[in-house]
Amino acid sequence: MIRTLGVLISGRGSNLQAIVDAIAAGTLDARVGVVISNRPEAGGLERARRAGIEALCLSHRDYASREEYDRALVAALRQRGVGLVCLAGFMRLLSPVFIEAFPNAILNIHPSLLPAFPGLEAQHQAWAHGVKLAGATVHLVNRDLDAGPIVLQRAVPVLDDDTPERLAERILEQEHRLYPEAIGLVLSGGWTIEGRRFILRNPAIG
Ligand code: GAR
């Protein structure tokens, strides 16, 4: 798989930063070709520029439909030779136009142990439900929300005196380790999809 990443963000971009740091530290063999935000105020755009990465804002408000916006995203990513798209706090649903342009080459990170607590504010959902184990998931993106094949997960215990904010912070720490690891695994290419399952062909390589 082509090792040029396109990272899509909507906010502060701490997962983007973790990817950039892992590449700089030599633990992830990849390059970030472009960072795109749908929101001009996203702090992650500044992080990208500081790291010398092209940072673009494509505002969804400038497009008449979801499909038109997604076509613009696909074009921007293709122009920069992106082989793997990494959603890192990108808070927009993607249409089939986007999903079909990058088959099995879009990753997302979600702050819960999927399939529990898809959608918004997953950490708060887990805390309010009273689960004892929360966590984070990196998965391939398909047409269904937060439901594609799972690449890696990490559990985070929920403490009796947790607040949703404290829990979210500890999950985020794990996200920052998990995402670069999962990207490395997917780029290694030694995997197949069987049904819903992401399977390493030779676990020794992973
Ligand atoms: C992260 O916690 C990520 O898992 C979550 O948004 C946050 C982005 O933070 N994503 C979702 O909830 C997607 N459904 P960041 O901008 O600091 O990386």
Tab-separated table of C-alpha atoms and ligand atoms in Angstrom:
chain	number	residue	atom	x	y	z
A	1	MET	CA	0.000	0.000	0.000
A	2	ILE	CA	1.208	3.529	-0.819
A	3	ARG	CA	2.634	5.025	2.374
A	4	THR	CA	1.323	8.557	1.825
A	5	LEU	CA	-1.363	9.367	4.379
A	6	GLY	CA	-4.152	11.911	4.078
A	7	VAL	CA	-5.384	12.889	7.533
A	8	LEU	CA	-8.890	14.360	7.869
A	9	ILE	CA	-9.701	16.373	10.988
A	10	SER	CA	-12.373	18.661	12.416
A	11	GLY	CA	-10.778	19.807	15.672
A	12	ARG	CA	-7.723	19.948	17.904
A	13	GLY	CA	-5.813	17.221	16.041
A	14	SER	CA	-4.095	15.431	18.939
A	15	ASN	CA	-4.332	12.113	17.056
A	16	LEU	CA	-2.853	13.814	14.004
A	17	GLN	CA	-0.007	14.951	16.279
A	18	ALA	CA	0.513	11.385	17.520
A	19	ILE	CA	0.824	10.197	13.897
A	20	VAL	CA	3.265	12.989	13.047
A	21	ASP	CA	5.319	12.232	16.184
A	22	ALA	CA	5.430	8.485	15.459
A	23	ILE	CA	6.707	9.195	11.943
A	24	ALA	CA	9.347	11.603	13.322
A	25	ALA	CA	10.393	9.021	15.928
A	26	GLY	CA	10.787	6.365	13.224
A	27	THR	CA	8.185	4.030	14.739
A	28	LEU	CA	5.801	4.558	11.794
A	29	ASP	CA	7.145	4.286	8.259
A	30	ALA	CA	4.860	6.685	6.377
A	31	ARG	CA	4.497	10.319	5.381
A	32	VAL	CA	1.559	12.666	5.800
A	33	GLY	CA	0.881	14.098	2.331
A	34	VAL	CA	-1.893	16.449	3.396
A	35	VAL	CA	-4.126	17.355	6.337
A	36	ILE	CA	-7.653	18.474	5.487
A	37	SER	CA	-10.174	19.995	7.874
A	38	ASN	CA	-13.827	20.738	7.196
A	39	ARG	CA	-13.641	23.507	9.821
A	40	PRO	CA	-11.387	26.561	9.406
A	41	GLU	CA	-10.892	26.920	13.185
A	42	ALA	CA	-9.552	23.372	13.678
A	43	GLY	CA	-6.412	23.538	15.821
A	44	GLY	CA	-4.985	20.567	13.951
A	45	LEU	CA	-4.394	22.743	10.867
A	46	GLU	CA	-1.805	24.749	12.802
A	47	ARG	CA	-0.182	21.544	14.109
A	48	ALA	CA	0.173	20.348	10.501
A	49	ARG	CA	1.727	23.593	9.315
A	50	ARG	CA	4.173	23.558	12.224
A	51	ALA	CA	5.259	20.084	11.124
A	52	GLY	CA	5.766	21.324	7.548
A	53	ILE	CA	2.725	19.465	6.217
A	54	GLU	CA	0.302	20.986	3.745
A	55	ALA	CA	-2.871	21.946	5.627
A	56	LEU	CA	-6.084	22.622	3.731
A	57	CYS	CA	-9.514	23.702	4.840
A	58	LEU	CA	-12.338	22.454	2.645
A	59	SER	CA	-15.462	23.736	4.334
A	60	HIS	CA	-18.525	21.566	3.813
A	61	ARG	CA	-20.564	24.776	3.847
A	62	ASP	CA	-19.156	25.683	0.427
A	63	TYR	CA	-20.708	22.639	-1.254
A	64	ALA	CA	-24.318	22.004	-2.253
A	65	SER	CA	-24.451	18.343	-1.224
A	66	ARG	CA	-22.555	15.709	0.757
A	67	GLU	CA	-21.601	13.986	-2.509
A	68	GLU	CA	-20.230	17.184	-4.031
A	69	TYR	CA	-18.147	17.812	-0.907
A	70	ASP	CA	-16.870	14.248	-0.879
A	71	ARG	CA	-15.858	14.493	-4.563
A	72	ALA	CA	-13.781	17.566	-3.708
A	73	LEU	CA	-12.137	15.707	-0.819
A	74	VAL	CA	-11.347	12.702	-3.028
A	75	ALA	CA	-9.839	14.957	-5.704
A	76	ALA	CA	-7.642	16.770	-3.175
A	77	LEU	CA	-6.404	13.478	-1.703
A	78	ARG	CA	-5.766	11.898	-5.124
A	79	GLN	CA	-3.848	14.952	-6.335
A	80	ARG	CA	-1.460	14.398	-3.439
A	81	GLY	CA	-0.977	10.692	-4.059
A	82	VAL	CA	-2.690	9.588	-0.850
A	83	GLY	CA	-2.869	5.799	-0.428
A	84	LEU	CA	-4.425	5.598	3.033
A	85	VAL	CA	-6.953	8.045	4.486
A	86	CYS	CA	-6.893	8.449	8.279
A	87	LEU	CA	-9.937	10.011	9.924
A	88	ALA	CA	-8.733	11.649	13.123
A	89	GLY	CA	-11.677	13.340	14.795
A	90	PHE	CA	-13.299	14.076	11.406
A	91	MET	CA	-16.885	14.685	12.461
A	92	ARG	CA	-18.682	14.127	9.173
A	93	LEU	CA	-20.446	11.165	7.674
A	94	LEU	CA	-18.843	10.028	4.446
A	95	SER	CA	-21.004	9.200	1.429
A	96	PRO	CA	-20.506	6.132	-0.797
A	97	VAL	CA	-18.737	8.496	-3.231
A	98	PHE	CA	-15.877	8.739	-0.741
A	99	ILE	CA	-15.947	5.175	0.597
A	100	GLU	CA	-15.823	3.690	-2.912
A	101	ALA	CA	-12.925	5.931	-3.941
A	102	PHE	CA	-10.677	4.376	-1.253
A	103	PRO	CA	-11.817	0.751	-0.830
A	104	ASN	CA	-10.413	-0.744	2.403
A	105	ALA	CA	-8.080	2.246	2.589
A	106	ILE	CA	-9.875	4.496	5.075
A	107	LEU	CA	-9.215	4.192	8.806
A	108	ASN	CA	-11.082	5.783	11.676
A	109	ILE	CA	-10.347	6.030	15.373
A	110	HIS	CA	-13.295	5.929	17.746
A	111	PRO	CA	-13.170	6.431	21.544
A	112	SER	CA	-15.058	3.280	22.582
A	113	LEU	CA	-14.798	-0.477	22.346
A	114	LEU	CA	-16.967	-0.842	19.243
A	115	PRO	CA	-19.622	-2.022	18.577
A	116	ALA	CA	-20.487	-0.464	21.948
A	117	PHE	CA	-21.253	3.243	21.877
A	118	PRO	CA	-21.000	4.343	18.240
A	119	GLY	CA	-21.728	7.953	17.326
A	120	LEU	CA	-21.079	11.122	19.265
A	121	GLU	CA	-19.569	11.486	22.780
A	122	ALA	CA	-18.759	7.804	23.064
A	123	GLN	CA	-16.765	8.295	26.275
A	124	HIS	CA	-19.718	9.985	27.938
A	125	GLN	CA	-22.046	7.236	26.694
A	126	ALA	CA	-19.754	4.558	28.226
A	127	TRP	CA	-19.460	6.430	31.532
A	128	ALA	CA	-23.232	7.013	31.762
A	129	HIS	CA	-23.964	3.371	30.929
A	130	GLY	CA	-21.757	2.282	33.787
A	131	VAL	CA	-19.473	-0.086	31.909
A	132	LYS	CA	-16.322	-1.127	33.753
A	133	LEU	CA	-14.195	-1.288	30.601
A	134	ALA	CA	-14.124	1.505	28.049
A	135	GLY	CA	-11.470	1.965	25.383
A	136	ALA	CA	-10.620	2.869	21.818
A	137	THR	CA	-10.999	1.205	18.424
A	138	VAL	CA	-9.293	1.689	15.069
A	139	HIS	CA	-11.374	0.280	12.235
A	140	LEU	CA	-11.628	0.291	8.470
A	141	VAL	CA	-14.446	2.524	7.288
A	142	ASN	CA	-17.373	1.117	5.344
A	143	ARG	CA	-20.828	2.488	4.559
A	144	ASP	CA	-22.159	1.942	8.085
A	145	LEU	CA	-21.356	4.359	10.900
A	146	ASP	CA	-18.482	3.167	13.146
A	147	ALA	CA	-19.054	-0.398	11.946
A	148	GLY	CA	-16.213	-1.447	9.611
A	149	PRO	CA	-13.725	-4.281	10.281
A	150	ILE	CA	-11.800	-3.730	13.516
A	151	VAL	CA	-8.010	-3.426	13.152
A	152	LEU	CA	-6.995	-2.854	16.795
A	153	GLN	CA	-8.668	-2.125	20.118
A	154	ARG	CA	-7.394	-1.146	23.533
A	155	ALA	CA	-9.332	-1.335	26.789
A	156	VAL	CA	-9.290	1.364	29.463
A	157	PRO	CA	-10.757	0.578	32.916
A	158	VAL	CA	-13.497	2.903	34.159
A	159	LEU	CA	-12.835	3.963	37.750
A	160	ASP	CA	-15.566	4.500	40.327
A	161	ASP	CA	-14.593	8.140	40.787
A	162	ASP	CA	-14.197	8.886	37.064
A	163	THR	CA	-15.836	11.837	35.423
A	164	PRO	CA	-16.549	11.633	31.684
A	165	GLU	CA	-13.707	14.119	31.179
A	166	ARG	CA	-11.123	12.103	33.128
A	167	LEU	CA	-12.162	8.922	31.367
A	168	ALA	CA	-11.908	10.663	27.973
A	169	GLU	CA	-8.372	11.826	28.837
A	170	ARG	CA	-7.187	8.305	29.662
A	171	ILE	CA	-8.830	6.921	26.524
A	172	LEU	CA	-7.128	9.649	24.480
A	173	GLU	CA	-3.694	8.624	25.826
A	174	GLN	CA	-4.346	5.119	24.524
A	175	GLU	CA	-5.680	6.457	21.215
A	176	HIS	CA	-2.354	8.191	20.650
A	177	ARG	CA	-0.532	4.846	20.933
A	178	LEU	CA	-3.122	2.791	19.114
A	179	TYR	CA	-3.554	4.850	15.943
A	180	PRO	CA	0.075	4.891	14.736
A	181	GLU	CA	0.307	1.175	15.533
A	182	ALA	CA	-2.833	0.376	13.538
A	183	ILE	CA	-1.688	2.511	10.595
A	184	GLY	CA	1.625	0.612	10.541
A	185	LEU	CA	-0.252	-2.672	10.554
A	186	VAL	CA	-2.513	-1.687	7.670
A	187	LEU	CA	0.418	-0.324	5.622
A	188	SER	CA	2.301	-3.609	6.135
A	189	GLY	CA	-0.276	-5.179	3.813
A	190	GLY	CA	-0.117	-8.619	5.458
A	191	TRP	CA	-3.851	-8.848	6.142
A	192	THR	CA	-7.126	-9.933	4.634
A	193	ILE	CA	-10.778	-9.297	5.374
A	194	GLU	CA	-12.861	-12.384	6.112
A	195	GLY	CA	-16.495	-11.433	6.585
A	196	ARG	CA	-16.259	-8.607	9.094
A	197	ARG	CA	-12.918	-9.801	10.415
A	198	PHE	CA	-9.557	-8.114	9.815
A	199	ILE	CA	-7.110	-11.019	9.871
A	200	LEU	CA	-3.314	-10.861	9.867
A	201	ARG	CA	-1.965	-13.340	7.292
A	202	ASN	CA	1.274	-13.761	9.171
A	203	PRO	CA	0.935	-12.497	12.754
A	204	ALA	CA	4.731	-12.597	13.144
A	205	ILE	CA	4.982	-9.674	10.670
A	206	GLY	CA	2.420	-7.569	12.539
B	1	GAR	C1	-10.803	11.556	19.453
B	1	GAR	O1	-11.138	11.179	20.773
B	1	GAR	C2	-11.402	10.590	18.456
B	1	GAR	O2	-11.400	9.256	18.899
B	1	GAR	C3	-12.818	11.116	18.357
B	1	GAR	O3	-12.658	12.515	18.330
B	1	GAR	C4	-11.514	12.871	19.085
B	1	GAR	C5	-10.623	13.751	18.228
B	1	GAR	O4	-9.581	14.279	18.994
B	1	GAR	N1	-13.477	10.643	17.193
B	1	GAR	C6	-14.767	10.321	17.160
B	1	GAR	O5	-15.512	10.422	18.122
B	1	GAR	C7	-15.259	9.778	15.827
B	1	GAR	N2	-16.565	9.223	15.953
B	1	GAR	P1	-8.306	14.908	18.304
B	1	GAR	O6	-8.825	15.983	17.315
B	1	GAR	O7	-7.537	15.518	19.414
B	1	GAR	O8	-7.563	13.811	17.589
